[in-house]
Short mmCIF file of C-alpha atoms in Angstrom, two decimals:
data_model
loop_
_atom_site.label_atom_id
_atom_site.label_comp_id
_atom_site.label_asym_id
_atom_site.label_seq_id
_atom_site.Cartn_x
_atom_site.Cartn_y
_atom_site.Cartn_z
CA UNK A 1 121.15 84.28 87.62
CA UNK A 2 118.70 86.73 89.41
CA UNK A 3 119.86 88.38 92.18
CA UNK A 4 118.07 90.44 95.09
CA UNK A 5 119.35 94.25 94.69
CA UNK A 6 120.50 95.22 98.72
CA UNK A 7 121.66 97.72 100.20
CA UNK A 8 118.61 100.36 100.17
CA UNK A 9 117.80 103.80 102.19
CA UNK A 10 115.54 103.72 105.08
CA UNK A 11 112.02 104.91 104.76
CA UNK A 12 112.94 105.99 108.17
CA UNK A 13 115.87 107.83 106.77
CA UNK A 14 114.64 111.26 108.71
CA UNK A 15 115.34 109.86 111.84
CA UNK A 16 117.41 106.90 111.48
CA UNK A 17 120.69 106.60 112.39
CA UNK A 18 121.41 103.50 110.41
CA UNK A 19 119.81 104.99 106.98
CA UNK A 20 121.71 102.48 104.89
CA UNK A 21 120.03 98.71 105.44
CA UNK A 22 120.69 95.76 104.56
CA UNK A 23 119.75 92.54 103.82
CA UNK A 24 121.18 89.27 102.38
CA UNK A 25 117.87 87.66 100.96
CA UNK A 26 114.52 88.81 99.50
CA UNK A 27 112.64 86.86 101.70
CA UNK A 28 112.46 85.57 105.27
CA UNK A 29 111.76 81.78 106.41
CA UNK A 30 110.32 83.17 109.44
CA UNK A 31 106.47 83.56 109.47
CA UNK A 32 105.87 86.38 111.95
CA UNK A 33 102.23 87.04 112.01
CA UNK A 34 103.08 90.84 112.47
CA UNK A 35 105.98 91.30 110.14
CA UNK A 36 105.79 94.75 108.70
CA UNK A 37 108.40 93.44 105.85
CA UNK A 38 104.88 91.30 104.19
CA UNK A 39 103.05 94.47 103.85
CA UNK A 40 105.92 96.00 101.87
CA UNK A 41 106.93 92.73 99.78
CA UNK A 42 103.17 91.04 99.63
CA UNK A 43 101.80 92.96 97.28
CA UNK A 44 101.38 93.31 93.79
CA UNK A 45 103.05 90.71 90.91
CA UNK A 46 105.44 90.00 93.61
CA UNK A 47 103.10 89.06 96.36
CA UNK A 48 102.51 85.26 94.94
CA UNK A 49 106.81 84.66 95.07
CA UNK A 50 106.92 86.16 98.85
CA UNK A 51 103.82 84.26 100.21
CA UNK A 52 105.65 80.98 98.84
CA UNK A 53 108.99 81.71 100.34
CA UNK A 54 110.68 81.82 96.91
CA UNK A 55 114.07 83.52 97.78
CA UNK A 56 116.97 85.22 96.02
CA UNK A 57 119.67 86.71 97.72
CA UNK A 58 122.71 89.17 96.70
CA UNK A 59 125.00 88.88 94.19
CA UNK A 60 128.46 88.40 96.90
CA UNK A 61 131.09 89.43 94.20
CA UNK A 62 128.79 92.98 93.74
CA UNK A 63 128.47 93.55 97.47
CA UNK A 64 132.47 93.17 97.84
CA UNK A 65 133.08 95.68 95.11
CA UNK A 66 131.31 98.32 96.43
CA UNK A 67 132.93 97.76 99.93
CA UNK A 68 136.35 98.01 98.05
CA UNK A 69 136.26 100.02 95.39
CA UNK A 70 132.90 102.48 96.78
CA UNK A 71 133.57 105.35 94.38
CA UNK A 72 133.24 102.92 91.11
CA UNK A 73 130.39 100.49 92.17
CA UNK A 74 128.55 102.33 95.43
CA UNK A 75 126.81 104.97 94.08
CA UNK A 76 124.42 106.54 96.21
CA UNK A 77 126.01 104.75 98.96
CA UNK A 78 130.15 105.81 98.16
CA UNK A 79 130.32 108.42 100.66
CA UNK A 80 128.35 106.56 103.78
CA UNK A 81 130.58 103.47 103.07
CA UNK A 82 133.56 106.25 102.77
CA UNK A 83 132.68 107.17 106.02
CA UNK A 84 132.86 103.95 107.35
CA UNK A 85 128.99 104.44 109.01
CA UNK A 86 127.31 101.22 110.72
CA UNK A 87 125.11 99.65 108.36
CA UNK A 88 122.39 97.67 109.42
CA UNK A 89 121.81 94.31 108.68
CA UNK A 90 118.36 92.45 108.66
CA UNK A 91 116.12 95.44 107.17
CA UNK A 92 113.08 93.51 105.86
CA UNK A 93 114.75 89.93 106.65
CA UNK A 94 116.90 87.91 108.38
CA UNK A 95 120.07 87.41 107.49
CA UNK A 96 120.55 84.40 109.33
CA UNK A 97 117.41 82.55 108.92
CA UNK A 98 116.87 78.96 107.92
CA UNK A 99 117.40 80.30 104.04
CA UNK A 100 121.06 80.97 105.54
CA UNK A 101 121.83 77.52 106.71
CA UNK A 102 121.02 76.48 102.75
CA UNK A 103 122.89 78.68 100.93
CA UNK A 104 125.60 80.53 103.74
CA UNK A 105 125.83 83.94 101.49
CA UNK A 106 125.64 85.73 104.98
CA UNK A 107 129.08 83.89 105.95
CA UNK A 108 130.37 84.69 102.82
CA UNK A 109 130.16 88.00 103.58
CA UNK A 110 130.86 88.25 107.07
CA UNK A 111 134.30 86.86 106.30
CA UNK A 112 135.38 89.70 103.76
CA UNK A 113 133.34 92.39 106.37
CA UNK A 114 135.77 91.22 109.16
CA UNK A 115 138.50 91.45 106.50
CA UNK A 116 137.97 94.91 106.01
CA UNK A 117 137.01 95.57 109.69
CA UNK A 118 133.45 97.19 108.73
CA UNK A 119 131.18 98.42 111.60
CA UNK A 120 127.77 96.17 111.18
CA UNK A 121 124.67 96.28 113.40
CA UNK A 122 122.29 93.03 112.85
CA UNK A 123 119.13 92.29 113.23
CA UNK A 124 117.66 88.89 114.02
CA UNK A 125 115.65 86.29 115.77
CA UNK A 126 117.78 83.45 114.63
CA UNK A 127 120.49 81.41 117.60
CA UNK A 128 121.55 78.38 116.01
CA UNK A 129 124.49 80.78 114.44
CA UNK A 130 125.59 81.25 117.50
CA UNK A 131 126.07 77.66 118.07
CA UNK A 132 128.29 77.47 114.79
CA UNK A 133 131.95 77.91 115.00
CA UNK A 134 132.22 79.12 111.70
CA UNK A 135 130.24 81.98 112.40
CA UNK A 136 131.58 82.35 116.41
CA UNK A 137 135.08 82.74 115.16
CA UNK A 138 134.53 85.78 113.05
CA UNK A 139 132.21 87.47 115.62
CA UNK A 140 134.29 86.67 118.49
CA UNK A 141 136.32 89.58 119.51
CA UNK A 142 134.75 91.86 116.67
CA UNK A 143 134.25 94.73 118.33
CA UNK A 144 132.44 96.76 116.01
CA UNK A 145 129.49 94.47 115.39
CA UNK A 146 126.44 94.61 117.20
CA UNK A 147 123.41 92.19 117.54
CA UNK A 148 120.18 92.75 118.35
CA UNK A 149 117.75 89.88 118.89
CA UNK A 150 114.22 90.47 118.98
CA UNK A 151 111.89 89.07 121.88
CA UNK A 152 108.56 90.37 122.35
CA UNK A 153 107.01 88.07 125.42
CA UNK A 154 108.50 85.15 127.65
CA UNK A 155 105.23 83.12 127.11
CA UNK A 156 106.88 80.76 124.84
CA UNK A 157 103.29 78.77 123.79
CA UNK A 158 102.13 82.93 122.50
CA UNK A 159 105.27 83.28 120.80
CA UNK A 160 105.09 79.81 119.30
CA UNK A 161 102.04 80.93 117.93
CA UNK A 162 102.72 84.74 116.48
CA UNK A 163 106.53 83.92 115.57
CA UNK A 164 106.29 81.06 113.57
CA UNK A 165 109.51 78.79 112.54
CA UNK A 166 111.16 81.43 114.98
CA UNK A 167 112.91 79.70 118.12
CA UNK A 168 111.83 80.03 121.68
CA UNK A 169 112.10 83.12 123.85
CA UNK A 170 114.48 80.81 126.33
CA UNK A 171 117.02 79.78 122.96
CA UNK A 172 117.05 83.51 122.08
CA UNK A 173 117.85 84.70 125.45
CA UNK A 174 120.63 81.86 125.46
CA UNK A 175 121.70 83.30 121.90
CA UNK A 176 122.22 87.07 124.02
CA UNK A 177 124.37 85.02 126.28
CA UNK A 178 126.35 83.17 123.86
CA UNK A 179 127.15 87.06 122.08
CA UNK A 180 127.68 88.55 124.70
CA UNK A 181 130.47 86.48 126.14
CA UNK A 182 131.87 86.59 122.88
CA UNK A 183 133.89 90.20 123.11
CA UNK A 184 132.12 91.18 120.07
CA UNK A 185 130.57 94.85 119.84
CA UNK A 186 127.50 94.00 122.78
CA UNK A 187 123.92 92.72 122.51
CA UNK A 188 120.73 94.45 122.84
CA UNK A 189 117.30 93.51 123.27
CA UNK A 190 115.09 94.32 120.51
CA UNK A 191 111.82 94.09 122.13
CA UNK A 192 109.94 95.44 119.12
CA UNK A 193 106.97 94.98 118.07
CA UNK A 194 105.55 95.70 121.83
CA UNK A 195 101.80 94.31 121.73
CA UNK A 196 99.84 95.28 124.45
CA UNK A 197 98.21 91.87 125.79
CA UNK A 198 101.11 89.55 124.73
CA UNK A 199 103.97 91.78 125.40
CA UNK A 200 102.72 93.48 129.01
CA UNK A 201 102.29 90.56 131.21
CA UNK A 202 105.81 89.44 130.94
CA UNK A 203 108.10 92.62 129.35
CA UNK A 204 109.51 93.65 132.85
CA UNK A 205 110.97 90.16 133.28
CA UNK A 206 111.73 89.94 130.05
CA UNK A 207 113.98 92.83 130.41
CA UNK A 208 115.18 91.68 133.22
CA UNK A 209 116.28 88.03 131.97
CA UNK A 210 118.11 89.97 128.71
CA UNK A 211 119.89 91.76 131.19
CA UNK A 212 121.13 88.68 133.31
CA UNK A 213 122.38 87.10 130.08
CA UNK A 214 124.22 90.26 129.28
CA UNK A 215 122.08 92.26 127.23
CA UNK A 216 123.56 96.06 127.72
CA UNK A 217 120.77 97.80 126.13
CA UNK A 218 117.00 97.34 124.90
CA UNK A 219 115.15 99.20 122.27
CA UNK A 220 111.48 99.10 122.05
CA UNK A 221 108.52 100.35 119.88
CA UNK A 222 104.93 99.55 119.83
CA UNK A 223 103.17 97.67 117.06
CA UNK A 224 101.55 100.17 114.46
CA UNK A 225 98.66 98.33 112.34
CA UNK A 226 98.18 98.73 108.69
CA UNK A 227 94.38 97.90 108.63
CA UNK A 228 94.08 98.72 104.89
CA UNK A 229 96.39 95.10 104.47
CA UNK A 230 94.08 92.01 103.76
CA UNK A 231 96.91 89.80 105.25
CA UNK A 232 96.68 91.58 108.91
CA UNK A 233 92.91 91.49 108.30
CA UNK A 234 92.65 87.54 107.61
CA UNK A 235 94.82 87.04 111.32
CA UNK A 236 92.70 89.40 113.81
CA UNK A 237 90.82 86.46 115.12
CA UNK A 238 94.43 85.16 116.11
CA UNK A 239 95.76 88.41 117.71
CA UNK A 240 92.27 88.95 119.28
CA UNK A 241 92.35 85.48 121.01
CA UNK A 242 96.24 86.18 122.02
CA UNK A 243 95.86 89.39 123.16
CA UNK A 244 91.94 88.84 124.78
CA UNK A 245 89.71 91.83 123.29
CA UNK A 246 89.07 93.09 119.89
CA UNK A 247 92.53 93.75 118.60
CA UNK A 248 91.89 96.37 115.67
CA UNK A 249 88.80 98.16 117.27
CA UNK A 250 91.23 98.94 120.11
CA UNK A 251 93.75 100.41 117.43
CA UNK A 252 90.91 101.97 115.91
CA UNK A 253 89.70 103.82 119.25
CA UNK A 254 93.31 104.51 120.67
CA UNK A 255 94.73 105.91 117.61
CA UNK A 256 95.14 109.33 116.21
CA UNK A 257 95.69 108.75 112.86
CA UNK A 258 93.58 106.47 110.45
CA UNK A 259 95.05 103.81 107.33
CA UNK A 260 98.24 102.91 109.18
CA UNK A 261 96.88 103.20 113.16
CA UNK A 262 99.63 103.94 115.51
CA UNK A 263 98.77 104.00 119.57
CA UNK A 264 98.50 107.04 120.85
CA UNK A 265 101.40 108.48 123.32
CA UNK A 266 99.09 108.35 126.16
CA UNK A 267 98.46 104.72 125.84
CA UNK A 268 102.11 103.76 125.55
CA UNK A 269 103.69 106.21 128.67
CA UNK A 270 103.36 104.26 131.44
CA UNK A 271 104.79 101.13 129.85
CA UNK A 272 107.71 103.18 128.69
CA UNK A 273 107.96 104.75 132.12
CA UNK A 274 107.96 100.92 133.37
CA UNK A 275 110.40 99.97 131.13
CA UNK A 276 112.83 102.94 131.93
CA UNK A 277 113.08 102.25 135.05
CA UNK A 278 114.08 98.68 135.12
CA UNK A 279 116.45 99.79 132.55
CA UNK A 280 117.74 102.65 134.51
CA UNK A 281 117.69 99.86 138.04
CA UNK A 282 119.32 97.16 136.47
CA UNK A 283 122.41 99.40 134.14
CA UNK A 284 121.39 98.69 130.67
CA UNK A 285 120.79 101.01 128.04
CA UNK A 286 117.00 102.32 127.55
CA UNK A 287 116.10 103.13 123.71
CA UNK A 288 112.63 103.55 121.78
CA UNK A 289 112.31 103.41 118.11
CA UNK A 290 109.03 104.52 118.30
CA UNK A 291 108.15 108.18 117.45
CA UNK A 292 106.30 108.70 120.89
CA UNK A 293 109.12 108.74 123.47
CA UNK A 294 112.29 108.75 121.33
CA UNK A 295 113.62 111.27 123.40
CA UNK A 296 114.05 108.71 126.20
CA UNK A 297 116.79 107.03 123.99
CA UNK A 298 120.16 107.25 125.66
CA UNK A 299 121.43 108.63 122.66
CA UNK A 300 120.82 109.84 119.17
CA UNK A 301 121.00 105.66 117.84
CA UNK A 302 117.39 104.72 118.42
CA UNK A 303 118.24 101.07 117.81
CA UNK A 304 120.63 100.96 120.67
CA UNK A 305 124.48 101.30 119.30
CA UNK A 306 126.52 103.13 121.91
CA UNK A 307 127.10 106.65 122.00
CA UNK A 308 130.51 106.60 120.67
CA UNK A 309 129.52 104.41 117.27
CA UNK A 310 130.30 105.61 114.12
CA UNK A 311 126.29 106.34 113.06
CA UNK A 312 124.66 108.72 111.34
CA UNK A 313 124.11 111.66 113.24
CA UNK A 314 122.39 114.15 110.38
CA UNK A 315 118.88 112.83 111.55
CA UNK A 316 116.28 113.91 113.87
CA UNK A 317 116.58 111.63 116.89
CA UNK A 318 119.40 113.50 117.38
CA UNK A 319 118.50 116.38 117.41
CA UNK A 320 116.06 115.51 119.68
CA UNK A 321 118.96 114.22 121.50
CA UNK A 322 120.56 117.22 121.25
CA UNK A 323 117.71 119.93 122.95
CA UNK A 324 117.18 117.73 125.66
CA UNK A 325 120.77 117.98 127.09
CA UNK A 326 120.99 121.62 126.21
CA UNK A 327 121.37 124.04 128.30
CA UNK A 328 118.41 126.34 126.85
CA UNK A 329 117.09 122.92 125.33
CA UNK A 330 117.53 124.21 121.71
CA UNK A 331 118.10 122.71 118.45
CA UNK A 332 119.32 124.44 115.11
CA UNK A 333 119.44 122.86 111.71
CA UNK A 334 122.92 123.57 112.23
CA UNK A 335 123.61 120.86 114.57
CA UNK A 336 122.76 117.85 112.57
CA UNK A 337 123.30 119.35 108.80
CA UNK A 338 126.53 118.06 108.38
CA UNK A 339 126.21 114.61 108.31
CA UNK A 340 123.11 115.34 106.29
CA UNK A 341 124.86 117.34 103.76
CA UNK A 342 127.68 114.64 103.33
CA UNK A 343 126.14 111.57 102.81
CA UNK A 344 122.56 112.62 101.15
CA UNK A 345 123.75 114.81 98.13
CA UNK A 346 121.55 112.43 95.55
CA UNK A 347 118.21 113.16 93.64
CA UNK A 348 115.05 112.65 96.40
CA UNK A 349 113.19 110.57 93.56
CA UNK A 350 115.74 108.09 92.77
CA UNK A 351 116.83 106.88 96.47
CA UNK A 352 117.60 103.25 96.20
CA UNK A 353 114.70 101.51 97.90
CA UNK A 354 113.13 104.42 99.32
CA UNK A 355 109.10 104.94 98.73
CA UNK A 356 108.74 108.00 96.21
CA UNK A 357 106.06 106.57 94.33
CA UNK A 358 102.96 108.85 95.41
CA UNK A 359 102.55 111.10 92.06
CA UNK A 360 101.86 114.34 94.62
CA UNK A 361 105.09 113.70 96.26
CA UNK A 362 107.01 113.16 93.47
CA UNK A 363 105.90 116.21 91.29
CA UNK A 364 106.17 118.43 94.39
CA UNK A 365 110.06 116.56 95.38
CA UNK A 366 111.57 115.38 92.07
CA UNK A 367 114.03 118.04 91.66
CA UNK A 368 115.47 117.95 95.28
CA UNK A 369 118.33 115.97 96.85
CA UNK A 370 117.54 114.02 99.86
CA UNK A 371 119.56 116.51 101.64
CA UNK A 372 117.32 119.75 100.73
CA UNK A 373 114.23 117.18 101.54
CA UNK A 374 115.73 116.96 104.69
CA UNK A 375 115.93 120.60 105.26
CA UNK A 376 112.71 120.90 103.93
CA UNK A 377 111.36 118.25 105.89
CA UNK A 378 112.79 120.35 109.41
CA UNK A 379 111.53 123.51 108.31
CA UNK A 380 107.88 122.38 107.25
CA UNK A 381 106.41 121.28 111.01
CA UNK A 382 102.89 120.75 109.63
CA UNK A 383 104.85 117.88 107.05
CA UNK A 384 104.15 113.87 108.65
CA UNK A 385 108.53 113.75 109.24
CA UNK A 386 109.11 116.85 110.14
CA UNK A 387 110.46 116.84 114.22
CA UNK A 388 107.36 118.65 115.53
CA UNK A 389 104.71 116.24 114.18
CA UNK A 390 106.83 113.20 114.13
CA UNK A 391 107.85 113.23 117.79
CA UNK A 392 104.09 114.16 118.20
CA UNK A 393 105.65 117.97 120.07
CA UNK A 394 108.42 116.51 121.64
CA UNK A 395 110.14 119.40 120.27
CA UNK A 396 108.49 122.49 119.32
CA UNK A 397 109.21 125.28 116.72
CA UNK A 398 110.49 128.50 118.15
CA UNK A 399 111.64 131.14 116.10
CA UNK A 400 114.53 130.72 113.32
CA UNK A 401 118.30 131.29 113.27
CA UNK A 402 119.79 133.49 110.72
CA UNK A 403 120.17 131.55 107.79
CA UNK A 404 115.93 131.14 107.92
CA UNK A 405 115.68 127.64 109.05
CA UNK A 406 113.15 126.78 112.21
CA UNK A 407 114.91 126.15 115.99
CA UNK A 408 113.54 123.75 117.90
CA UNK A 409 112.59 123.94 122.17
CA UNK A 410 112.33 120.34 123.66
CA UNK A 411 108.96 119.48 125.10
CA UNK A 412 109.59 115.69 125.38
CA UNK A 413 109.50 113.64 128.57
CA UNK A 414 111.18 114.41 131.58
CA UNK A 415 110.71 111.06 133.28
#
């Protein structure tokens, strides 16, 4: 039998604090009309098998082994599971979609995960699992599992139409509820992707409404459009009737980069400023995932785990994290290096799942572990991850420390 290859590294990985992801099947049974995860999978000999929701998911018995015995079957992943980081569940699908109620691999492994007491952070848009006692019973109490449920509007006839197969705004609200009365590790409110025209007319109540039901925190990022993808292309006309003006010529105009178009920070500040504050009125947790802003998070987990999780904290949202509560609102290298150092000593061009296939990239990378990439990555501010042009000057190079690498001065929001 064929089975799906999972875990993988973040392309994120620079500034993620959950770098190791997920995911229990190759495909999804939703049919979000924005899903980033088709541009990755759709393409190529594959593209046919992920348009027609053929499936395979992980091999169980593999997954197990490398939990248990991480030095012999883990590989590039031994010393993060080691370390007993979070891992995050529902990368590119959803782990407890209708391919779940088929074949149940995700309760499989949620029974040996609570055996061995592993800290998880999931993704989904799924509820009916929260109406199953077989899957209550092992969250209940677990206090080291979080679950974020993503809801980007209360209009439930615009989300019928953009989330397809997915279940109403009001069951996934209910879902929060049901989790968090559970005792588990919390729920959050992933309202990601943020669409201006079907997000903004509701997002303040919808923030409001998580937080009734016992949401404690919210993470947000705006919509980024990949207009080189014939998929996207083929739905504008429905995003341009749903949002009510010419959805990719706004992207174009309010944009600063071309290919992949993502909104401008000037665009997005006063929702974020919106959003804060509600956050900030009502006592939940503010976080963005988006680059513009991150320094608004609460802390250095941009997808909303509590301070005093057991994440990754060799990335850059924390160091952003880190100069904005300074006292001279510095960052060194120094700071975040050490989780960096442990957990990324493996060659740059053979990270599981991560995108090293430009030929420029590879030749100029091949011979460096992920952890001198990293380096490299902090002390290069002209590079697309590097803090400076990441965070769009959030933080700002000024002047190195004495083993040569660059310190950063926050210049993020103050709001």
């Amino acid at each position: 039998m064929a089975y799906y290859q999972s875990p993988r590294w973040s392309n994120e990985i620079a500034d993620c604090s959950m770098p190791m992801t997920f995911d229990t099947y190759s495909n999804c049974s939703f049919g979000c009309l924005y899903c980033f995860s088709q541009f990755q999978r759709a393409i190529g000999g594959a593209k046919d098998n992920y348009l027609a929701k053929e499936v395979k998911n992980v091999n169980p018995d593999r997954i197990k082994k490398m939990f248990t015995d991480p030095d012999k079957y883990a590989g590039q992943f031994a010393t993060y599971i080691k370390q007993r980081k979070v891992m995050q569940w529902g990368g590119l699908s959803d782990q407890f979609d209708g391919f779940e109620r088929k074949f149940g691999v995700t309760l499989d492994l949620l029974r040996f995960f609570k055996e061995i007491d592993y800290p998880l952070c999931f993704s989904t848009k799924a509820t009916w699992f929260t109406e199953d006692e077989r899957y209550m019973e092992l969250i209940r109490g677990q206090k080291n599992w979080n679950f974020k449920f993503s809801i980007i509007t209360l209009e439930e006839e615009k989300a019928r139409i953009i989330e397809k197969g997915v279940p109403s705004p009001q069951k996934r609200l209910d879902a929060i509820e049901r989790i968090a009365n559970a005792g588990a590790g919390g729920a959050t409110l992933r309202l990601r992707p943020f669409i201006i025209g079907i997000t903004t007319p509701t997002y303040l109540d919808l923030i409001r409404e998580a937080g009734k039901r016992g949401a404690t925190a919210m993470s947000t990022e705006f919509m980024c459009v990949e207009q080189r993808s014939n998929t996207l292309r083929e739905r504008m006309p429905i995003f341009n009737q749903l949002c009510g003006f010419d959805f990719m010529a706004f992207y174009k105009k309010y944009s600063v980069s071309s290919g992949y178009l993502r909104l401008n920070r000037k665009i997005k500040e006063p929702f974020m400023r919106n959003m804060k504050q509600v956050c900030d009125e009502i006592g939940m947790r503010f976080y963005v995932s988006d680059a513009h802003f991150k320094e608004l998070c609460c802390n250095g987990s941009c997808c909303g785990l509590p301070a005093d999780w057991n994440y990754s904290k060799g990335q850059f949202c924390e160091a952003l994290q880190i100069a904005k509560n300074a006292a001279d609102h510095t960052v060194r290298y120094s700071d975040i290096c050490k989780d960096i150092d442990l957990l990324h000593q493996y060659d740059w061009g053979r990270a599981t799942g991560y995108n090293a296939n430009s030929s420029e990239r590879r030749a100029k990378f091949m011979d460096m572990s992920m952890a001198n990439y990293m380096r490299w990555l902090w002390n290069n501010p002209q590079a697309g991850q590097s803090p400076y042009t990441l965070f769009e000057g959030a933080l700002v190079p000024q002047g190195k420390d004495a083993d040569g690498n660059l310190i950063y001065h926050y210049n993020g929001a103050t709001f």
